Amino acid sequence: QVQLVESGGGLVQPGGSLRLSCFASGPISMLGNVRWYRQAPRKQRELVAEITTGGRTNYADFVKGRFAISRDDAKHSMSLELAMLEPDDTAVYYCNCDAVTIGGIPAEYWGHGTQVTVSS
């Protein structure tokens, strides 16, 4: 069974930085597009960033050049570098990916999320 596990969240002061990591384990044949979402209290989950299999990146408008998404296909891992964090960035961050299992089955997977709190 494919599982995604995030790490790297925590409490940071405004203007600070964090690096979120996500590792995909299980019978993965190929990792597809990779995304990070976030969900703040009482708000809907929203897309933060995406990186395609070809390495093309897309970011939400609110990122404003502050975040950077990356992937390491050999390690089945993905990261999101957060910089110049603001209190409005406080949310649970989720990694998400498309993947094909060794059995040839394509599916979408979600991690359980990691909390990022930006506060002084």
JSON list of C-alpha atoms in Angstrom, two decimals:
[
{"chain": "A", "resi": 1, "resn": "GLN", "atom": "CA", "xyz": [0.00, 0.00, 0.00]},
{"chain": "A", "resi": 2, "resn": "VAL", "atom": "CA", "xyz": [1.36, 3.43, -0.94]},
{"chain": "A", "resi": 3, "resn": "GLN", "atom": "CA", "xyz": [1.68, 5.88, 1.93]},
{"chain": "A", "resi": 4, "resn": "LEU", "atom": "CA", "xyz": [2.83, 9.50, 2.10]},
{"chain": "A", "resi": 5, "resn": "VAL", "atom": "CA", "xyz": [4.40, 10.79, 5.29]},
{"chain": "A", "resi": 6, "resn": "GLU", "atom": "CA", "xyz": [5.13, 14.48, 5.83]},
{"chain": "A", "resi": 7, "resn": "SER", "atom": "CA", "xyz": [7.59, 16.02, 8.25]},
{"chain": "A", "resi": 8, "resn": "GLY", "atom": "CA", "xyz": [9.15, 19.39, 8.99]},
{"chain": "A", "resi": 9, "resn": "GLY", "atom": "CA", "xyz": [6.23, 21.42, 10.28]},
{"chain": "A", "resi": 10, "resn": "GLY", "atom": "CA", "xyz": [6.38, 23.44, 13.46]},
{"chain": "A", "resi": 11, "resn": "LEU", "atom": "CA", "xyz": [6.14, 26.84, 15.07]},
{"chain": "A", "resi": 12, "resn": "VAL", "atom": "CA", "xyz": [8.04, 29.70, 13.44]},
{"chain": "A", "resi": 13, "resn": "GLN", "atom": "CA", "xyz": [8.08, 33.45, 13.85]},
{"chain": "A", "resi": 14, "resn": "PRO", "atom": "CA", "xyz": [6.87, 35.76, 11.08]},
{"chain": "A", "resi": 15, "resn": "GLY", "atom": "CA", "xyz": [9.57, 36.13, 8.48]},
{"chain": "A", "resi": 16, "resn": "GLY", "atom": "CA", "xyz": [10.99, 32.72, 9.31]},
{"chain": "A", "resi": 17, "resn": "SER", "atom": "CA", "xyz": [11.53, 29.62, 7.20]},
{"chain": "A", "resi": 18, "resn": "LEU", "atom": "CA", "xyz": [10.67, 25.94, 7.25]},
{"chain": "A", "resi": 19, "resn": "ARG", "atom": "CA", "xyz": [11.36, 22.97, 5.03]},
{"chain": "A", "resi": 20, "resn": "LEU", "atom": "CA", "xyz": [8.56, 20.44, 4.62]},
{"chain": "A", "resi": 21, "resn": "SER", "atom": "CA", "xyz": [9.41, 16.98, 3.39]},
{"chain": "A", "resi": 22, "resn": "CYS", "atom": "CA", "xyz": [7.25, 14.12, 2.19]},
{"chain": "A", "resi": 23, "resn": "PHE", "atom": "CA", "xyz": [8.32, 10.56, 1.59]},
{"chain": "A", "resi": 24, "resn": "ALA", "atom": "CA", "xyz": [6.27, 8.08, -0.43]},
{"chain": "A", "resi": 25, "resn": "SER", "atom": "CA", "xyz": [6.63, 4.45, 0.56]},
{"chain": "A", "resi": 26, "resn": "GLY", "atom": "CA", "xyz": [5.16, 1.27, -0.85]},
{"chain": "A", "resi": 27, "resn": "PRO", "atom": "CA", "xyz": [5.01, -0.47, -4.23]},
{"chain": "A", "resi": 28, "resn": "ILE", "atom": "CA", "xyz": [5.52, 2.60, -6.44]},
{"chain": "A", "resi": 29, "resn": "SER", "atom": "CA", "xyz": [6.48, 2.08, -10.04]},
{"chain": "A", "resi": 30, "resn": "MET", "atom": "CA", "xyz": [6.33, 5.71, -11.08]},
{"chain": "A", "resi": 31, "resn": "LEU", "atom": "CA", "xyz": [5.71, 8.98, -9.27]},
{"chain": "A", "resi": 32, "resn": "GLY", "atom": "CA", "xyz": [3.52, 11.40, -11.20]},
{"chain": "A", "resi": 33, "resn": "ASN", "atom": "CA", "xyz": [2.77, 15.05, -10.56]},
{"chain": "A", "resi": 34, "resn": "VAL", "atom": "CA", "xyz": [3.40, 16.11, -6.99]},
{"chain": "A", "resi": 35, "resn": "ARG", "atom": "CA", "xyz": [1.53, 18.81, -5.08]},
{"chain": "A", "resi": 36, "resn": "TRP", "atom": "CA", "xyz": [1.38, 20.51, -1.72]},
{"chain": "A", "resi": 37, "resn": "TYR", "atom": "CA", "xyz": [-1.94, 21.72, -0.36]},
{"chain": "A", "resi": 38, "resn": "ARG", "atom": "CA", "xyz": [-2.81, 23.51, 2.84]},
{"chain": "A", "resi": 39, "resn": "GLN", "atom": "CA", "xyz": [-5.88, 23.94, 4.96]},
{"chain": "A", "resi": 40, "resn": "ALA", "atom": "CA", "xyz": [-6.26, 26.69, 7.52]},
{"chain": "A", "resi": 41, "resn": "PRO", "atom": "CA", "xyz": [-8.87, 26.56, 10.30]},
{"chain": "A", "resi": 42, "resn": "ARG", "atom": "CA", "xyz": [-12.37, 27.14, 8.98]},
{"chain": "A", "resi": 43, "resn": "LYS", "atom": "CA", "xyz": [-11.12, 27.38, 5.39]},
{"chain": "A", "resi": 44, "resn": "GLN", "atom": "CA", "xyz": [-11.16, 25.05, 2.43]},
{"chain": "A", "resi": 45, "resn": "ARG", "atom": "CA", "xyz": [-8.10, 23.11, 1.41]},
{"chain": "A", "resi": 46, "resn": "GLU", "atom": "CA", "xyz": [-6.16, 25.00, -1.25]},
{"chain": "A", "resi": 47, "resn": "LEU", "atom": "CA", "xyz": [-3.37, 24.18, -3.67]},
{"chain": "A", "resi": 48, "resn": "VAL", "atom": "CA", "xyz": [-0.03, 25.71, -2.75]},
{"chain": "A", "resi": 49, "resn": "ALA", "atom": "CA", "xyz": [2.34, 24.36, -5.39]},
{"chain": "A", "resi": 50, "resn": "GLU", "atom": "CA", "xyz": [2.73, 21.64, -7.97]},
{"chain": "A", "resi": 51, "resn": "ILE", "atom": "CA", "xyz": [5.69, 20.11, -9.77]},
{"chain": "A", "resi": 52, "resn": "THR", "atom": "CA", "xyz": [5.16, 17.93, -12.81]},
{"chain": "A", "resi": 53, "resn": "THR", "atom": "CA", "xyz": [7.08, 14.84, -13.84]},
{"chain": "A", "resi": 54, "resn": "GLY", "atom": "CA", "xyz": [9.02, 17.07, -16.21]},
{"chain": "A", "resi": 55, "resn": "GLY", "atom": "CA", "xyz": [9.97, 19.47, -13.43]},
{"chain": "A", "resi": 56, "resn": "ARG", "atom": "CA", "xyz": [7.62, 22.29, -14.36]},
{"chain": "A", "resi": 57, "resn": "THR", "atom": "CA", "xyz": [6.41, 24.17, -11.29]},
{"chain": "A", "resi": 58, "resn": "ASN", "atom": "CA", "xyz": [3.23, 26.07, -10.61]},
{"chain": "A", "resi": 59, "resn": "TYR", "atom": "CA", "xyz": [2.44, 28.15, -7.54]},
{"chain": "A", "resi": 60, "resn": "ALA", "atom": "CA", "xyz": [-0.64, 29.74, -6.05]},
{"chain": "A", "resi": 61, "resn": "ASP", "atom": "CA", "xyz": [-0.78, 33.51, -6.31]},
{"chain": "A", "resi": 62, "resn": "PHE", "atom": "CA", "xyz": [-0.43, 33.92, -2.56]},
{"chain": "A", "resi": 63, "resn": "VAL", "atom": "CA", "xyz": [3.00, 32.26, -2.64]},
{"chain": "A", "resi": 64, "resn": "LYS", "atom": "CA", "xyz": [4.51, 35.42, -4.23]},
{"chain": "A", "resi": 65, "resn": "GLY", "atom": "CA", "xyz": [7.90, 33.81, -4.76]},
{"chain": "A", "resi": 66, "resn": "ARG", "atom": "CA", "xyz": [8.32, 32.79, -1.13]},
{"chain": "A", "resi": 67, "resn": "PHE", "atom": "CA", "xyz": [8.03, 28.99, -1.50]},
{"chain": "A", "resi": 68, "resn": "ALA", "atom": "CA", "xyz": [9.87, 26.44, -3.60]},
{"chain": "A", "resi": 69, "resn": "ILE", "atom": "CA", "xyz": [8.72, 22.93, -4.46]},
{"chain": "A", "resi": 70, "resn": "SER", "atom": "CA", "xyz": [11.09, 20.15, -5.47]},
{"chain": "A", "resi": 71, "resn": "ARG", "atom": "CA", "xyz": [11.14, 16.40, -5.99]},
{"chain": "A", "resi": 72, "resn": "ASP", "atom": "CA", "xyz": [13.59, 13.53, -5.90]},
{"chain": "A", "resi": 73, "resn": "ASP", "atom": "CA", "xyz": [12.18, 10.67, -7.94]},
{"chain": "A", "resi": 74, "resn": "ALA", "atom": "CA", "xyz": [14.98, 8.28, -6.99]},
{"chain": "A", "resi": 75, "resn": "LYS", "atom": "CA", "xyz": [14.02, 8.66, -3.33]},
{"chain": "A", "resi": 76, "resn": "HIS", "atom": "CA", "xyz": [10.26, 9.00, -3.94]},
{"chain": "A", "resi": 77, "resn": "SER", "atom": "CA", "xyz": [10.37, 12.21, -1.97]},
{"chain": "A", "resi": 78, "resn": "MET", "atom": "CA", "xyz": [9.24, 15.78, -2.37]},
{"chain": "A", "resi": 79, "resn": "SER", "atom": "CA", "xyz": [9.85, 18.99, -0.48]},
{"chain": "A", "resi": 80, "resn": "LEU", "atom": "CA", "xyz": [8.41, 22.42, 0.00]},
{"chain": "A", "resi": 81, "resn": "GLU", "atom": "CA", "xyz": [10.70, 25.20, 1.16]},
{"chain": "A", "resi": 82, "resn": "LEU", "atom": "CA", "xyz": [8.78, 27.94, 2.96]},
{"chain": "A", "resi": 83, "resn": "ALA", "atom": "CA", "xyz": [10.35, 31.36, 3.44]},
{"chain": "A", "resi": 84, "resn": "MET", "atom": "CA", "xyz": [9.23, 34.80, 4.58]},
{"chain": "A", "resi": 85, "resn": "LEU", "atom": "CA", "xyz": [6.36, 33.14, 6.40]},
{"chain": "A", "resi": 86, "resn": "GLU", "atom": "CA", "xyz": [3.37, 35.17, 7.47]},
{"chain": "A", "resi": 87, "resn": "PRO", "atom": "CA", "xyz": [0.68, 34.45, 10.08]},
{"chain": "A", "resi": 88, "resn": "ASP", "atom": "CA", "xyz": [-1.76, 33.78, 7.21]},
{"chain": "A", "resi": 89, "resn": "ASP", "atom": "CA", "xyz": [0.44, 30.84, 6.18]},
{"chain": "A", "resi": 90, "resn": "THR", "atom": "CA", "xyz": [-0.63, 29.02, 9.34]},
{"chain": "A", "resi": 91, "resn": "ALA", "atom": "CA", "xyz": [-2.28, 25.78, 8.23]},
{"chain": "A", "resi": 92, "resn": "VAL", "atom": "CA", "xyz": [-1.94, 22.05, 7.97]},
{"chain": "A", "resi": 93, "resn": "TYR", "atom": "CA", "xyz": [0.15, 21.29, 4.90]},
{"chain": "A", "resi": 94, "resn": "TYR", "atom": "CA", "xyz": [-0.50, 18.12, 2.93]},
{"chain": "A", "resi": 95, "resn": "CYS", "atom": "CA", "xyz": [1.55, 16.45, 0.25]},
{"chain": "A", "resi": 96, "resn": "ASN", "atom": "CA", "xyz": [-0.32, 14.85, -2.62]},
{"chain": "A", "resi": 97, "resn": "CYS", "atom": "CA", "xyz": [0.79, 12.91, -5.65]},
{"chain": "A", "resi": 98, "resn": "ASP", "atom": "CA", "xyz": [-0.27, 10.82, -8.57]},
{"chain": "A", "resi": 99, "resn": "ALA", "atom": "CA", "xyz": [1.50, 7.49, -8.72]},
{"chain": "A", "resi": 100, "resn": "VAL", "atom": "CA", "xyz": [1.45, 4.20, -10.53]},
{"chain": "A", "resi": 101, "resn": "THR", "atom": "CA", "xyz": [1.97, 1.11, -8.46]},
{"chain": "A", "resi": 102, "resn": "ILE", "atom": "CA", "xyz": [4.13, -1.83, -9.45]},
{"chain": "A", "resi": 103, "resn": "GLY", "atom": "CA", "xyz": [0.90, -3.58, -10.36]},
{"chain": "A", "resi": 104, "resn": "GLY", "atom": "CA", "xyz": [0.21, -0.87, -12.94]},
{"chain": "A", "resi": 105, "resn": "ILE", "atom": "CA", "xyz": [-2.60, 0.82, -11.05]},
{"chain": "A", "resi": 106, "resn": "PRO", "atom": "CA", "xyz": [-2.68, 4.65, -11.16]},
{"chain": "A", "resi": 107, "resn": "ALA", "atom": "CA", "xyz": [-4.08, 6.51, -8.19]},
{"chain": "A", "resi": 108, "resn": "GLU", "atom": "CA", "xyz": [-3.88, 9.72, -6.19]},
{"chain": "A", "resi": 109, "resn": "TYR", "atom": "CA", "xyz": [-2.44, 9.70, -2.69]},
{"chain": "A", "resi": 110, "resn": "TRP", "atom": "CA", "xyz": [-2.53, 12.05, 0.28]},
{"chain": "A", "resi": 111, "resn": "GLY", "atom": "CA", "xyz": [-0.39, 12.43, 3.34]},
{"chain": "A", "resi": 112, "resn": "HIS", "atom": "CA", "xyz": [-1.86, 13.03, 6.77]},
{"chain": "A", "resi": 113, "resn": "GLY", "atom": "CA", "xyz": [-0.55, 16.56, 6.99]},
{"chain": "A", "resi": 114, "resn": "THR", "atom": "CA", "xyz": [1.96, 18.53, 9.01]},
{"chain": "A", "resi": 115, "resn": "GLN", "atom": "CA", "xyz": [1.09, 21.62, 11.05]},
{"chain": "A", "resi": 116, "resn": "VAL", "atom": "CA", "xyz": [2.78, 24.93, 10.27]},
{"chain": "A", "resi": 117, "resn": "THR", "atom": "CA", "xyz": [2.13, 27.73, 12.77]},
{"chain": "A", "resi": 118, "resn": "VAL", "atom": "CA", "xyz": [3.47, 31.22, 12.15]},
{"chain": "A", "resi": 119, "resn": "SER", "atom": "CA", "xyz": [3.27, 33.34, 15.27]},
{"chain": "A", "resi": 120, "resn": "SER", "atom": "CA", "xyz": [5.36, 35.66, 17.39]}
]
